Amino acid sequence: MAIYKNGKMSGKLGDVIHSSWHGRHYTRRKPETVANPQTESQQAHRNAFAEISRLSSAMKTGHQEGLHWQAVRQKLNTHSVFKKLNKNCYGPNGIDYPRVKISEGSVSRANITYAKIDAEGNISVLFDGRANETEDLKDQFFLYVFCPALRDGAFAKPVNRSEEAVSCQIPDEWRGHDLHLYAFMKDKVGHTSDTIYVGAFK
């Protein structure tokens, strides 16, 4: 409904909309189509964005370490970088955990040679850290364990590339739940490697 006041019209009259901005009067036609239709594809996109946002919050401890340098370089926070990197990791079956990235960078990755969680909840991971002869063996290997059911994650104590083995104990409340293991390398100035998906365990 349009209102006439002080010599100016505001509101909708038929298919015409009257408005003012900084003292200037504007008239425009009402759009024939809605700018934000609730189509199935748009709703799916919104759901995916919401799920990745929730995952970002749950994996905060992981990407704050692994994406710090990228966030500084892009003048963003690590939540924004994480969501951008993982925008396509949600599908009809939920989060595709093997595709999730908690780090990104040019430092050479390690190759995982063995990974296991025993009945007592002890994690053991072996890796080949020598990708080439120019690697700094003091680069650190970070292992991150994420429990989707409890929306929580934690790092094992980082080890040098030269050690080629890392182990840790999962919290008792995580036992019996699906766990996803991720890793990345980090050099002395904070640059990281791309994410290494170690595997899914229970």
Short mmCIF file of C-alpha atoms in Angstrom, two decimals:
data_model
loop_
_atom_site.label_atom_id
_atom_site.label_comp_id
_atom_site.label_asym_id
_atom_site.label_seq_id
_atom_site.Cartn_x
_atom_site.Cartn_y
_atom_site.Cartn_z
CA MET A 1 0.00 0.00 0.00
CA ALA A 2 1.37 3.41 -0.97
CA ILE A 3 1.42 6.40 1.39
CA TYR A 4 1.50 10.03 0.27
CA LYS A 5 3.28 12.30 2.77
CA ASN A 6 5.01 15.66 2.49
CA GLY A 7 4.53 15.69 -1.26
CA LYS A 8 6.20 12.29 -1.74
CA MET A 9 4.84 8.81 -2.37
CA SER A 10 6.26 5.71 -0.65
CA GLY A 11 5.24 2.09 -0.86
CA LYS A 12 3.52 0.01 -3.56
CA LEU A 13 0.77 1.26 -5.81
CA GLY A 14 -0.36 -1.39 -8.29
CA ASP A 15 2.78 -2.75 -9.92
CA VAL A 16 4.82 0.39 -9.14
CA ILE A 17 7.01 0.79 -6.05
CA HIS A 18 7.90 4.26 -4.71
CA SER A 19 10.87 4.81 -2.41
CA SER A 20 13.37 7.45 -1.27
CA TRP A 21 17.11 7.25 -0.74
CA HIS A 22 19.19 10.14 0.64
CA GLY A 23 16.43 12.60 -0.14
CA ARG A 24 15.89 11.48 -3.74
CA HIS A 25 12.66 9.89 -4.91
CA TYR A 26 12.76 6.65 -6.94
CA THR A 27 10.06 4.75 -8.80
CA ARG A 28 10.44 1.19 -10.09
CA ARG A 29 8.22 -1.61 -11.29
CA LYS A 30 7.55 -4.60 -9.07
CA PRO A 31 9.62 -7.55 -10.37
CA GLU A 32 7.65 -10.25 -12.15
CA THR A 33 9.71 -13.05 -10.58
CA VAL A 34 10.85 -13.56 -7.01
CA ALA A 35 14.59 -12.96 -6.57
CA ASN A 36 14.93 -15.75 -4.02
CA PRO A 37 12.79 -18.70 -5.11
CA GLN A 38 12.82 -21.82 -2.96
CA THR A 39 13.82 -24.14 -5.78
CA GLU A 40 15.08 -27.62 -5.00
CA SER A 41 18.58 -26.87 -6.27
CA GLN A 42 18.85 -23.62 -4.32
CA GLN A 43 17.62 -25.30 -1.16
CA ALA A 44 20.20 -28.06 -1.65
CA HIS A 45 22.90 -25.40 -2.05
CA ARG A 46 21.79 -23.69 1.16
CA ASN A 47 21.77 -27.00 3.04
CA ALA A 48 25.28 -27.78 1.78
CA PHE A 49 26.54 -24.36 2.86
CA ALA A 50 24.98 -24.78 6.31
CA GLU A 51 26.51 -28.26 6.75
CA ILE A 52 29.98 -27.06 5.72
CA SER A 53 29.65 -24.12 8.11
CA ARG A 54 28.79 -26.52 10.95
CA LEU A 55 31.71 -28.77 9.96
CA SER A 56 34.02 -25.75 10.01
CA SER A 57 33.01 -25.02 13.60
CA ALA A 58 33.47 -28.65 14.61
CA MET A 59 36.92 -28.89 12.97
CA LYS A 60 38.08 -25.49 14.21
CA THR A 61 41.10 -26.86 16.07
CA GLY A 62 42.25 -28.54 12.86
CA HIS A 63 41.96 -25.74 10.35
CA GLN A 64 43.22 -23.05 12.73
CA GLU A 65 46.55 -24.88 12.62
CA GLY A 66 46.50 -26.12 9.04
CA LEU A 67 45.04 -23.08 7.28
CA HIS A 68 46.56 -20.27 9.33
CA TRP A 69 49.10 -19.29 6.68
CA GLN A 70 46.49 -19.35 3.91
CA ALA A 71 44.18 -17.19 6.00
CA VAL A 72 46.93 -14.62 6.62
CA ARG A 73 47.86 -14.58 2.92
CA GLN A 74 44.22 -14.10 1.83
CA LYS A 75 43.44 -11.67 4.68
CA LEU A 76 40.62 -13.91 5.88
CA ASN A 77 39.97 -16.06 8.93
CA THR A 78 40.49 -19.82 8.77
CA HIS A 79 36.71 -20.46 8.89
CA SER A 80 36.29 -18.58 5.61
CA VAL A 81 39.21 -20.39 3.97
CA PHE A 82 37.93 -23.77 5.18
CA LYS A 83 34.42 -23.17 3.84
CA LYS A 84 35.78 -22.06 0.47
CA LEU A 85 38.06 -25.11 0.17
CA ASN A 86 35.33 -27.56 1.21
CA LYS A 87 32.24 -26.14 -0.46
CA ASN A 88 31.87 -29.27 -2.62
CA CYS A 89 32.39 -31.82 0.18
CA TYR A 90 28.69 -32.18 0.98
CA GLY A 91 26.44 -34.39 -1.15
CA PRO A 92 23.34 -36.59 -0.98
CA ASN A 93 25.05 -38.90 1.52
CA GLY A 94 26.33 -36.13 3.76
CA ILE A 95 29.92 -34.99 4.29
CA ASP A 96 32.48 -36.74 2.08
CA TYR A 97 35.18 -36.92 4.76
CA PRO A 98 38.03 -38.21 2.54
CA ARG A 99 37.74 -35.00 0.49
CA VAL A 100 37.80 -32.61 3.46
CA LYS A 101 40.80 -30.26 3.56
CA ILE A 102 42.14 -28.87 6.81
CA SER A 103 45.39 -27.60 5.27
CA GLU A 104 46.69 -26.41 1.93
CA GLY A 105 50.13 -25.40 0.76
CA SER A 106 53.33 -26.11 -1.12
CA VAL A 107 55.30 -28.03 1.52
CA SER A 108 55.82 -31.63 0.33
CA ARG A 109 53.50 -34.16 1.87
CA ALA A 110 54.53 -37.34 3.64
CA ASN A 111 53.39 -40.75 2.40
CA ILE A 112 51.40 -42.79 4.93
CA THR A 113 52.75 -46.35 5.12
CA TYR A 114 50.74 -47.71 8.07
CA ALA A 115 47.84 -46.60 10.27
CA LYS A 116 45.94 -48.45 12.98
CA ILE A 117 43.77 -47.91 16.05
CA ASP A 118 43.93 -50.81 18.48
CA ALA A 119 41.25 -52.07 20.90
CA GLU A 120 42.59 -49.82 23.69
CA GLY A 121 42.24 -46.70 21.56
CA ASN A 122 45.92 -46.28 20.73
CA ILE A 123 46.60 -44.72 17.33
CA SER A 124 49.80 -45.61 15.48
CA VAL A 125 50.77 -44.00 12.17
CA LEU A 126 53.95 -44.59 10.19
CA PHE A 127 54.94 -42.34 7.31
CA ASP A 128 57.70 -41.82 4.80
CA GLY A 129 58.65 -38.19 5.24
CA ARG A 130 61.41 -38.05 2.67
CA ALA A 131 59.61 -36.99 -0.50
CA ASN A 132 62.92 -35.80 -2.01
CA GLU A 133 66.49 -35.01 -1.01
CA THR A 134 65.83 -31.33 -0.46
CA GLU A 135 63.28 -31.78 2.33
CA ASP A 136 64.00 -30.21 5.70
CA LEU A 137 63.80 -33.15 8.08
CA LYS A 138 62.78 -30.73 10.84
CA ASP A 139 59.45 -30.05 9.12
CA GLN A 140 56.75 -31.28 11.47
CA PHE A 141 54.11 -33.93 10.86
CA PHE A 142 50.71 -33.03 12.34
CA LEU A 143 48.13 -35.79 12.86
CA TYR A 144 44.54 -34.67 13.45
CA VAL A 145 41.79 -37.02 14.65
CA PHE A 146 38.15 -36.04 14.11
CA CYS A 147 35.05 -37.67 15.62
CA PRO A 148 31.93 -36.65 13.61
CA ALA A 149 29.44 -38.09 16.11
CA LEU A 150 30.79 -35.88 18.91
CA ARG A 151 31.75 -33.02 16.58
CA ASP A 152 35.19 -32.84 18.13
CA GLY A 153 38.77 -33.20 16.99
CA ALA A 154 42.27 -33.15 18.44
CA PHE A 155 45.91 -33.25 17.38
CA ALA A 156 48.51 -35.77 18.38
CA LYS A 157 51.79 -34.20 19.52
CA PRO A 158 53.61 -33.09 16.32
CA VAL A 159 56.79 -34.97 15.36
CA ASN A 160 59.63 -34.10 13.01
CA ARG A 161 59.62 -35.41 9.46
CA SER A 162 62.71 -37.46 10.31
CA GLU A 163 60.90 -39.48 13.01
CA GLU A 164 58.48 -41.08 10.52
CA ALA A 165 56.12 -42.29 13.27
CA VAL A 166 53.49 -40.78 15.54
CA SER A 167 51.18 -42.24 18.17
CA CYS A 168 48.50 -41.01 20.54
CA GLN A 169 45.58 -42.18 22.67
CA ILE A 170 42.01 -41.23 21.79
CA PRO A 171 39.66 -40.05 24.59
CA ASP A 172 37.56 -42.82 26.11
CA GLU A 173 34.31 -41.18 24.96
CA TRP A 174 35.46 -41.42 21.33
CA ARG A 175 35.84 -45.19 21.41
CA GLY A 176 33.25 -47.04 19.34
CA HIS A 177 32.59 -44.00 17.12
CA ASP A 178 33.73 -43.48 13.54
CA LEU A 179 36.97 -41.51 13.43
CA HIS A 180 38.67 -39.77 10.51
CA LEU A 181 42.41 -39.16 10.53
CA TYR A 182 44.04 -36.28 8.66
CA ALA A 183 47.62 -35.10 8.50
CA PHE A 184 49.80 -32.39 7.01
CA MET A 185 53.40 -31.20 7.09
CA LYS A 186 54.39 -27.79 8.45
CA ASP A 187 57.73 -26.03 8.01
CA LYS A 188 59.53 -23.73 10.43
CA VAL A 189 57.88 -20.54 9.11
CA GLY A 190 54.35 -21.98 9.20
CA HIS A 191 53.84 -23.03 5.58
CA THR A 192 51.90 -26.28 5.29
CA SER A 193 51.36 -29.12 2.83
CA ASP A 194 48.08 -30.12 1.30
CA THR A 195 45.92 -32.33 3.50
CA ILE A 196 46.75 -36.01 3.76
CA TYR A 197 43.69 -38.17 4.42
CA VAL A 198 45.00 -41.05 6.53
CA GLY A 199 41.75 -43.02 6.68
CA ALA A 200 38.55 -43.88 8.53
CA PHE A 201 38.64 -46.02 11.69
CA LYS A 202 36.38 -47.14 14.51
#
